[in-house]
Amino acid sequence: MANTLRVGMIGYRFMGKAHSNAWRQAPHFFPLKANVELHTICGRDAANVEAARKQFGWQNASTDWRAVVNSPDIDIIDINTPNDSHAEIAIAAAKAGKHILCEKPLALNVKQCDEMVAAVKKAKVVNMVCHNYRRIPAIAQAKKMIEEGTLGEIYHYHARYAQDWIVNPDFPLVWRLQKGVSGSGTHGDINAHIIDLGRYLVGEFKEVCGLMHTFIKERPLMDAGGKGQGLAANSGKKMGKVTVDDTALFIGRFKNGAVANLEATRFALGRKNHIEIEINGSKGSLHFDFEDMNRLKFFDNTNPADRMGFRDILVTQGGGVHPYVGQWWPPGHIIGYEHTFVHTIADFINACVEGKSVQPTFEDGLKNERVLEAVEESAKKRQWVKV
Amino acid sequence: MANTLRVGMIGYRFMGKAHSNAWRQAPHFFPLKANVELHTICGRDAANVEAARKQFGWQNASTDWRAVVNSPDIDIIDINTPNDSHAEIAIAAAKAGKHILCEKPLALNVKQCDEMVAAVKKAKVVNMVCHNYRRIPAIAQAKKMIEEGTLGEIYHYHARYAQDWIVNPDFPLVWRLQKGVSGSGTHGDINAHIIDLGRYLVGEFKEVCGLMHTFIKERPLMDAGGKGQGLAANSGKKMGKVTVDDTALFIGRFKNGAVANLEATRFALGRKNHIEIEINGSKGSLHFDFEDMNRLKFFDNTNPADRMGFRDILVTQGGGVHPYVGQWWPPGHIIGYEHTFVHTIADFINACVEGKSVQPTFEDGLKNERVLEAVEESAKKRQWVKV
Amino acid sequence: MANTLRVGMIGYRFMGKAHSNAWRQAPHFFPLKANVELHTICGRDAANVEAARKQFGWQNASTDWRAVVNSPDIDIIDINTPNDSHAEIAIAAAKAGKHILCEKPLALNVKQCDEMVAAVKKAKVVNMVCHNYRRIPAIAQAKKMIEEGTLGEIYHYHARYAQDWIVNPDFPLVWRLQKGVSGSGTHGDINAHIIDLGRYLVGEFKEVCGLMHTFIKERPLMDAGGKGQGLAANSGKKMGKVTVDDTALFIGRFKNGAVANLEATRFALGRKNHIEIEINGSKGSLHFDFEDMNRLKFFDNTNPADRMGFRDILVTQGGGVHPYVGQWWPPGHIIGYEHTFVHTIADFINACVEGKSVQPTFEDGLKNERVLEAVEESAKKRQWVKV
Amino acid sequence: MANTLRVGMIGYRFMGKAHSNAWRQAPHFFPLKANVELHTICGRDAANVEAARKQFGWQNASTDWRAVVNSPDIDIIDINTPNDSHAEIAIAAAKAGKHILCEKPLALNVKQCDEMVAAVKKAKVVNMVCHNYRRIPAIAQAKKMIEEGTLGEIYHYHARYAQDWIVNPDFPLVWRLQKGVSGSGTHGDINAHIIDLGRYLVGEFKEVCGLMHTFIKERPLMDAGGKGQGLAANSGKKMGKVTVDDTALFIGRFKNGAVANLEATRFALGRKNHIEIEINGSKGSLHFDFEDMNRLKFFDNTNPADRMGFRDILVTQGGGVHPYVGQWWPPGHIIGYEHTFVHTIADFINACVEGKSVQPTFEDGLKNERVLEAVEESAKKRQWVKV
């Protein structure tokens, strides 16, 4: 292990917390090809970023992302800001020759994504979009099984990402509900995840037809003094217009002939972070639910007729049996949400050492955005759209 | 209990078996306002229908449905034939003044349904389309809760009816796979059920956009000497074209603003008769799975914050607590598929005595067909269609 | 099918209802070697038994069980009375040369059971104790798998039968709570079932050590005019002493070395008729829950290491794949509680024609009682007892 | 936050890895009253302990536990060694005035535990036995609900801790299977956990009667050169005698009248770390399964009769709603096994600052050991034993 990689992280809220943890934890659990330094954390509010620095374990704090991006002391830029600034930061980082990890969605639209892909290609830097759910052990196991042909030809990809955190009409107009900042609502935030998993597990989308809907059209603006985001936000008294979708769903076809049904919603009471996926093929089926993310259900049509059934695989076996999870604890001792970031960042660190990107790259982020835009277009035109 | 109702049943295969059982069992478990006589069973093949008569407990067998329909000894006609003969038989029965129970889908198309509705209205006979799943105790309980406002405003109706009985490409071209006889594939057969449950539980559909697909386009013709249907059918060597859909899915909107996502498939390995329904409202959610049909899951957003969760209601409480089920066994002693027909026929018998139809009437069958046709049209035109 | 078997049924309450249904239904669903006549139903209260006769579909009603037992018009005696009269009726029936189906527990104690076994052996009549749960398709499937060696050597039998119908202290002192009539509480009523399943699936018990406890020691006597039993009973104002156990649990060893843990309780709120069984062997495990009785969970240790898991077998496949259930409905269309009696009685009818008893015989009822008594003795002596 | 606490950790294998992680992570997620320094890690093998130092993030490594315990640079001793050395180390640490966290079981027997309790009392040091499962959020939530009276009077505590890691007879004789080092097998290792949870959630045990059994009596000795422990151990060719129990189960009574049924086994194929607990009271029931440790099932008997059911509480709500978990991620983003140590150590750190022990103390470890010994005695004497 020759060298040390020094990380500059832009953005310090929810994703910043998750990424910081992953940078800290990866070296303790995974065999890495380099040391890692949590060099600089960066954000707009000096007091907040300093508090985050102490809390999350970074060496330095900064309020000037351009300085961080261009610093000779930094090898990797990790982008966790709201979606509208991804492109600008990433392009600058590429120009500065840094390896880049960028939160999803890659950017606000295909045009931005195209520019980002061009920039990283030109600069030949290692690049990755943080679709962390690909490295849930159960999902990585599903990928392996599908690649081995365990499911045969794929017929159906049925996925639903359901949450309930804005059902209350008094919940305020946070940035995720403002199109200018977030680009879209459920669509870019959570549909993006199940689109990515569809692309990862089944293949490329061919055509789509979607519906986007806003159930609650006005919400209280955030309290002026309020700093909270997400669930902790405080409501003020003035009302503002919700400019993004509360739900986005679409039907579609993959290029390989499989049929797609995807739905994202923030209006499903009782569903907290419910990503339910079912894939049906000619030889078997898989079923996954993120709220039980250590499990993968598998129906094997080659079992004897009297003992077929969905098998409840607890994806916690070590010794190389199940992906990633053997680095943690013995079988049956489950892991959680944050571990998906540790797996992602461990692979990314090694990719930086090797100088060769691993999936999902910015190219994947671009392809994801193309599907997102095709769905939006179909919803507007009320007809099918080719991706 | 003054009188006796004499039943003539046309068709004697799968549905004939289920209906016969219901006619026999209803009087032993439900308080009926009339006696019931299993008077005549009718089908095309004399030997088969006589065997069915003995097996299912009917007094007489006939191969002449017109004679049965017009017999003065018959009060009720129960239609269980393939879909292409529903209209002709029902219209004749209405003309003959018989009360009519007709299997779903009501007919092959809206035109036929319209004529059937006109016929029963003109004849003023009691009429019912056998959407038996409405009388699953858990579904009847769901209906009660929704009507009481327990869920508040409805946002989502997400339903999937998945089976796997034709995944094997050697499975032969039975009548259900021939458009001329069945009208459609999964669409009329099983999508019809979840469309009906959507109409029952949420409201009328406003517009839809769908996709219909046939994964396996050719199948062996049935063995010439083969009598089997469904899973027991034997394959011959010649191939024939599959003229119906293997899967049909659509997104849509209800008139009350709720968003719909429905999917029917016969290509989901491991799903035998999987009807999964989730309904999300502003105050709570419901979840149902037919393979666990004695259960209803309910999320109540008014519970204390630290003890919210989907409640697994075992819908088996008697004493009037849960619908229908108290007539059977003590709590925790589950009932099965056939009981839904007993409940349906018990209510139908009483409706005949009262001279007043109960839901779902032929009118419901017609409305169901309108949705089915709108989806088919949208799939052809590749755009949204108003119902 | 040469002959007709004429049944006389003694007792007409809960079990009478379930058995009547089974006698009626068996001929419609199973290939029987004889016709069956529901000849006479018998009970102590003339008005009640006449009402039951009409409701349950019997030809004749009687209040004189001795007359029924000795009638030349009767071939089979089916005993559904409270436990204290089983022995007397069964012995008389054996003497009269009738085949006998007797509800469990076979009798109040080992002495009575011994006499009953002796009587049926001497009379050479077909005899069966109605442990209907043996013929739940999932249990019959489990038996088949264990006999084939699928589980290897058995290490653990862990079973719990939990109900909650008497948690309310105002629930009255019905006959099941009076030792003189019932013999015991949970022990003979429901522990008897899981002891029987242990004997059926694992083997004979060698030694046991148990605990029996009564949580609520006094209850209101039943309303004088009240006819209700079970859940429908009405409470009066006077109090009486509960003389049976509210819970009975024991640890033990089977002769083949397996370890046993059984628990029966009527004090587990939320558990309606929860029979949870887990069997662990050297090659695999099985898990069953009666409230989902159409399912059997199976862990197969010979699966590839990365795809092991409890398989959720929906035991509804026809065509001879799963036991019994193919006579009913297509895969995924579940059956319920009452079907276990139909299966039992179908096998019993054929056994009567063959003149050869099938399991579980009175001998099984006797062995079951020996285990029950050993547990009671161990609970009194506070030490282990050999069976 | 005035001071810094410096930790010396003795033992560096499985528990050492888990504790190291917790010492590192606690400051990043929980508001602590002191800084923490991972000062020294200590073990017998110099090379291994140095490797562990680097991997786990400790400042210094040592092979001399007495030096660590007596070092003036150390404030806290964390004991993770095999069970036979707990007492000696803890007593020395107490004498040196260190606060002590000790892995469970506290020691090999009651005598040792008594001495340890005496030592920490005399030294007035903060002491805790690491029963980390008490701080699973779902268990802490259960405790809160029981204390509030949500379950009413408790009737049943039914618990099973099942694993399968030694079913294979070729698995070698690791230290956990040698009585001299481990004290016992499943009994002290995993029964200890569910005994502790029973004491925590229900109350003190009054009397017990148990069974301990060894299914596989001889196993290969470990490969001489082998370092592996647990699942990674290598087998040699010589055989040795298994001197501990493969399963330990017992029935019992709590002082408050509740009935107990506990079972621990390493011979339940398919159960990896399955801790299943059900508690039934007069007003409700709770159910927990460690393999789904983010969930708690709750049956509330005060719900309306038609909508009662076990509620599946996803214990991931922040904002103070659910214990501990709000420090991590948003609702529905689950946590895992290691977090229970972080919660434990966060509370322990604050207790050290306050100078006041929090549960579970060494006293709890002693009481736990008394139950363990009573069960062992009852198994030997084949009769009930008072705790």
PDB file of C-alpha atoms in Angstrom, chain C residues 151 153-160 162 164 167 207 209-213 215-216 246-247 249-253 257-272 274 276 278 280-285 287 299 301 308 310 378-379 381-386, chain D residues 151 153-160 162 164 167 207 209-213 215-216 246-247 249-253 257-272 274 276 278 280-285 287 299 301 308 310 378-379 381-386:
ATOM      1  CA  LEU C 151     -33.947 -33.562   7.263  1.00  0.00           C
ATOM      2  CA  GLU C 153     -31.165 -37.011  11.890  1.00  0.00           C
ATOM      3  CA  ILE C 154     -33.643 -34.956  13.906  1.00  0.00           C
ATOM      4  CA  TYR C 155     -32.204 -32.753  16.658  1.00  0.00           C
ATOM      5  CA  HIS C 156     -35.057 -30.468  17.709  1.00  0.00           C
ATOM      6  CA  TYR C 157     -38.837 -30.494  17.861  1.00  0.00           C
ATOM      7  CA  HIS C 158     -39.993 -27.075  19.028  1.00  0.00           C
ATOM      8  CA  ALA C 159     -43.749 -26.548  19.067  1.00  0.00           C
ATOM      9  CA  ARG C 160     -46.129 -23.995  20.462  1.00  0.00           C
ATOM     10  CA  ALA C 162     -51.084 -20.553  21.431  1.00  0.00           C
ATOM     11  CA  ASP C 164     -56.037 -16.112  23.473  1.00  0.00           C
ATOM     12  CA  VAL C 167     -57.414 -13.919  28.534  1.00  0.00           C
ATOM     13  CA  GLU C 207     -39.112 -38.728  29.017  1.00  0.00           C
ATOM     14  CA  CYS C 209     -40.617 -32.656  32.480  1.00  0.00           C
ATOM     15  CA  GLY C 210     -43.423 -30.137  32.552  1.00  0.00           C
ATOM     16  CA  LEU C 211     -45.131 -27.196  34.158  1.00  0.00           C
ATOM     17  CA  MET C 212     -48.870 -26.528  34.281  1.00  0.00           C
ATOM     18  CA  HIS C 213     -50.248 -23.248  35.462  1.00  0.00           C
ATOM     19  CA  PHE C 215     -53.283 -17.722  35.588  1.00  0.00           C
ATOM     20  CA  ILE C 216     -56.897 -16.899  36.420  1.00  0.00           C
ATOM     21  CA  ASP C 246     -54.319 -22.197  31.383  1.00  0.00           C
ATOM     22  CA  THR C 247     -50.904 -23.167  30.096  1.00  0.00           C
ATOM     23  CA  LEU C 249     -45.394 -26.604  28.741  1.00  0.00           C
ATOM     24  CA  PHE C 250     -42.690 -29.218  28.874  1.00  0.00           C
ATOM     25  CA  ILE C 251     -39.236 -30.160  27.793  1.00  0.00           C
ATOM     26  CA  GLY C 252     -38.397 -33.723  26.862  1.00  0.00           C
ATOM     27  CA  ARG C 253     -36.455 -36.255  24.895  1.00  0.00           C
ATOM     28  CA  GLY C 257     -32.373 -38.645  20.771  1.00  0.00           C
ATOM     29  CA  ALA C 258     -34.185 -35.556  19.532  1.00  0.00           C
ATOM     30  CA  VAL C 259     -34.882 -32.851  22.084  1.00  0.00           C
ATOM     31  CA  ALA C 260     -38.448 -31.598  22.598  1.00  0.00           C
ATOM     32  CA  ASN C 261     -39.900 -28.289  23.693  1.00  0.00           C
ATOM     33  CA  LEU C 262     -43.699 -28.004  23.678  1.00  0.00           C
ATOM     34  CA  GLU C 263     -45.925 -25.249  24.977  1.00  0.00           C
ATOM     35  CA  ALA C 264     -49.668 -24.817  24.995  1.00  0.00           C
ATOM     36  CA  THR C 265     -51.403 -21.693  26.194  1.00  0.00           C
ATOM     37  CA  ARG C 266     -54.686 -19.869  26.017  1.00  0.00           C
ATOM     38  CA  PHE C 267     -53.036 -16.674  27.281  1.00  0.00           C
ATOM     39  CA  ALA C 268     -51.107 -15.382  24.284  1.00  0.00           C
ATOM     40  CA  LEU C 269     -52.940 -12.276  23.083  1.00  0.00           C
ATOM     41  CA  GLY C 270     -52.972 -12.011  19.313  1.00  0.00           C
ATOM     42  CA  ARG C 271     -52.484 -15.727  18.793  1.00  0.00           C
ATOM     43  CA  LYS C 272     -55.795 -17.125  17.658  1.00  0.00           C
ATOM     44  CA  HIS C 274     -51.234 -20.403  16.369  1.00  0.00           C
ATOM     45  CA  GLU C 276     -45.937 -23.041  15.351  1.00  0.00           C
ATOM     46  CA  GLU C 278     -39.963 -26.066  13.967  1.00  0.00           C
ATOM     47  CA  ASN C 280     -34.270 -29.112  12.912  1.00  0.00           C
ATOM     48  CA  GLY C 281     -32.246 -31.997  11.567  1.00  0.00           C
ATOM     49  CA  SER C 282     -28.729 -32.664  10.388  1.00  0.00           C
ATOM     50  CA  LYS C 283     -29.611 -31.878   6.762  1.00  0.00           C
ATOM     51  CA  GLY C 284     -32.386 -29.345   6.958  1.00  0.00           C
ATOM     52  CA  SER C 285     -35.170 -27.703   8.894  1.00  0.00           C
ATOM     53  CA  HIS C 287     -41.176 -24.629   9.958  1.00  0.00           C
ATOM     54  CA  PHE C 299     -34.332 -25.007   4.817  1.00  0.00           C
ATOM     55  CA  ASN C 301     -28.589 -27.440   3.776  1.00  0.00           C
ATOM     56  CA  MET C 308     -29.578 -21.133   1.084  1.00  0.00           C
ATOM     57  CA  PHE C 310     -35.975 -21.037   4.284  1.00  0.00           C
ATOM     58  CA  SER C 378     -43.836 -34.523  36.194  1.00  0.00           C
ATOM     59  CA  ALA C 379     -45.531 -31.195  36.873  1.00  0.00           C
ATOM     60  CA  LYS C 381     -43.648 -34.193  41.253  1.00  0.00           C
ATOM     61  CA  ARG C 382     -41.474 -31.354  39.953  1.00  0.00           C
ATOM     62  CA  GLN C 383     -39.083 -33.775  38.273  1.00  0.00           C
ATOM     63  CA  TRP C 384     -38.560 -35.767  35.100  1.00  0.00           C
ATOM     64  CA  VAL C 385     -40.845 -38.691  34.314  1.00  0.00           C
ATOM     65  CA  LYS C 386     -40.357 -41.541  31.829  1.00  0.00           C
TER      66      LYS C 386
ATOM     67  CA  LEU D 151     -48.707  -5.205  28.085  1.00  0.00           C
ATOM     68  CA  GLU D 153     -49.545  -8.246  33.689  1.00  0.00           C
ATOM     69  CA  ILE D 154     -46.997 -10.517  31.971  1.00  0.00           C
ATOM     70  CA  TYR D 155     -48.008 -14.159  31.490  1.00  0.00           C
ATOM     71  CA  HIS D 156     -45.401 -15.620  29.140  1.00  0.00           C
ATOM     72  CA  TYR D 157     -41.779 -15.093  28.222  1.00  0.00           C
ATOM     73  CA  HIS D 158     -40.941 -17.432  25.345  1.00  0.00           C
ATOM     74  CA  ALA D 159     -37.455 -17.063  23.890  1.00  0.00           C
ATOM     75  CA  ARG D 160     -35.256 -19.028  21.564  1.00  0.00           C
ATOM     76  CA  ALA D 162     -30.867 -20.559  17.582  1.00  0.00           C
ATOM     77  CA  ASP D 164     -26.385 -23.492  13.145  1.00  0.00           C
ATOM     78  CA  VAL D 167     -24.091 -28.676  12.806  1.00  0.00           C
ATOM     79  CA  GLU D 207     -37.158 -21.288  39.736  1.00  0.00           C
ATOM     80  CA  CYS D 209     -35.858 -26.757  35.318  1.00  0.00           C
ATOM     81  CA  GLY D 210     -33.588 -27.449  32.379  1.00  0.00           C
ATOM     82  CA  LEU D 211     -32.049 -29.869  29.957  1.00  0.00           C
ATOM     83  CA  MET D 212     -28.584 -29.642  28.425  1.00  0.00           C
ATOM     84  CA  HIS D 213     -27.503 -31.892  25.635  1.00  0.00           C
ATOM     85  CA  PHE D 215     -25.515 -33.927  20.006  1.00  0.00           C
ATOM     86  CA  ILE D 216     -22.007 -34.415  18.651  1.00  0.00           C
ATOM     87  CA  ASP D 246     -24.896 -28.057  22.031  1.00  0.00           C
ATOM     88  CA  THR D 247     -28.314 -27.080  23.300  1.00  0.00           C
ATOM     89  CA  LEU D 249     -33.317 -25.299  27.268  1.00  0.00           C
ATOM     90  CA  PHE D 250     -35.402 -24.722  30.338  1.00  0.00           C
ATOM     91  CA  ILE D 251     -38.820 -23.939  31.661  1.00  0.00           C
ATOM     92  CA  GLY D 252     -39.250 -21.686  34.656  1.00  0.00           C
ATOM     93  CA  ARG D 253     -41.196 -19.175  36.647  1.00  0.00           C
ATOM     94  CA  GLY D 257     -45.764 -15.152  38.249  1.00  0.00           C
ATOM     95  CA  ALA D 258     -44.897 -15.132  34.565  1.00  0.00           C
ATOM     96  CA  VAL D 259     -44.008 -18.454  32.987  1.00  0.00           C
ATOM     97  CA  ALA D 260     -40.702 -18.868  31.140  1.00  0.00           C
ATOM     98  CA  ASN D 261     -39.584 -21.038  28.241  1.00  0.00           C
ATOM     99  CA  LEU D 262     -36.037 -20.508  26.992  1.00  0.00           C
ATOM    100  CA  GLU D 263     -34.053 -22.484  24.474  1.00  0.00           C
ATOM    101  CA  ALA D 264     -30.559 -22.068  23.098  1.00  0.00           C
ATOM    102  CA  THR D 265     -29.136 -24.203  20.348  1.00  0.00           C
ATOM    103  CA  ARG D 266     -26.349 -24.304  17.794  1.00  0.00           C
ATOM    104  CA  PHE D 267     -28.120 -27.089  15.911  1.00  0.00           C
ATOM    105  CA  ALA D 268     -30.967 -25.339  14.111  1.00  0.00           C
ATOM    106  CA  LEU D 269     -30.071 -25.331  10.429  1.00  0.00           C
ATOM    107  CA  GLY D 270     -31.084 -22.114   8.720  1.00  0.00           C
ATOM    108  CA  ARG D 271     -31.067 -20.106  11.921  1.00  0.00           C
ATOM    109  CA  LYS D 272     -27.975 -17.938  11.850  1.00  0.00           C
ATOM    110  CA  HIS D 274     -32.103 -16.115  15.441  1.00  0.00           C
ATOM    111  CA  GLU D 276     -36.955 -14.946  18.767  1.00  0.00           C
ATOM    112  CA  GLU D 278     -42.485 -13.404  22.487  1.00  0.00           C
ATOM    113  CA  ASN D 280     -47.639 -12.099  26.284  1.00  0.00           C
ATOM    114  CA  GLY D 281     -49.434  -9.988  28.830  1.00  0.00           C
ATOM    115  CA  SER D 282     -52.977  -9.242  29.895  1.00  0.00           C
ATOM    116  CA  LYS D 283     -53.248  -6.236  27.571  1.00  0.00           C
ATOM    117  CA  GLY D 284     -50.993  -7.079  24.680  1.00  0.00           C
ATOM    118  CA  SER D 285     -48.100  -9.017  23.249  1.00  0.00           C
ATOM    119  CA  HIS D 287     -42.638 -10.299  19.353  1.00  0.00           C
ATOM    120  CA  PHE D 299     -50.437  -6.746  19.481  1.00  0.00           C
ATOM    121  CA  ASN D 301     -55.741  -5.740  22.752  1.00  0.00           C
ATOM    122  CA  MET D 308     -56.595  -5.956  15.891  1.00  0.00           C
ATOM    123  CA  PHE D 310     -49.684  -7.760  15.355  1.00  0.00           C
ATOM    124  CA  SER D 378     -31.484 -28.663  37.552  1.00  0.00           C
ATOM    125  CA  ALA D 379     -30.258 -30.442  34.424  1.00  0.00           C
ATOM    126  CA  LYS D 381     -30.402 -33.305  39.286  1.00  0.00           C
ATOM    127  CA  ARG D 382     -33.288 -33.786  36.855  1.00  0.00           C
ATOM    128  CA  GLN D 383     -35.580 -31.646  38.973  1.00  0.00           C
ATOM    129  CA  TRP D 384     -36.581 -28.056  39.626  1.00  0.00           C
ATOM    130  CA  VAL D 385     -34.134 -25.685  41.298  1.00  0.00           C
ATOM    131  CA  LYS D 386     -34.755 -22.319  42.982  1.00  0.00           C
TER     132      LYS D 386
END
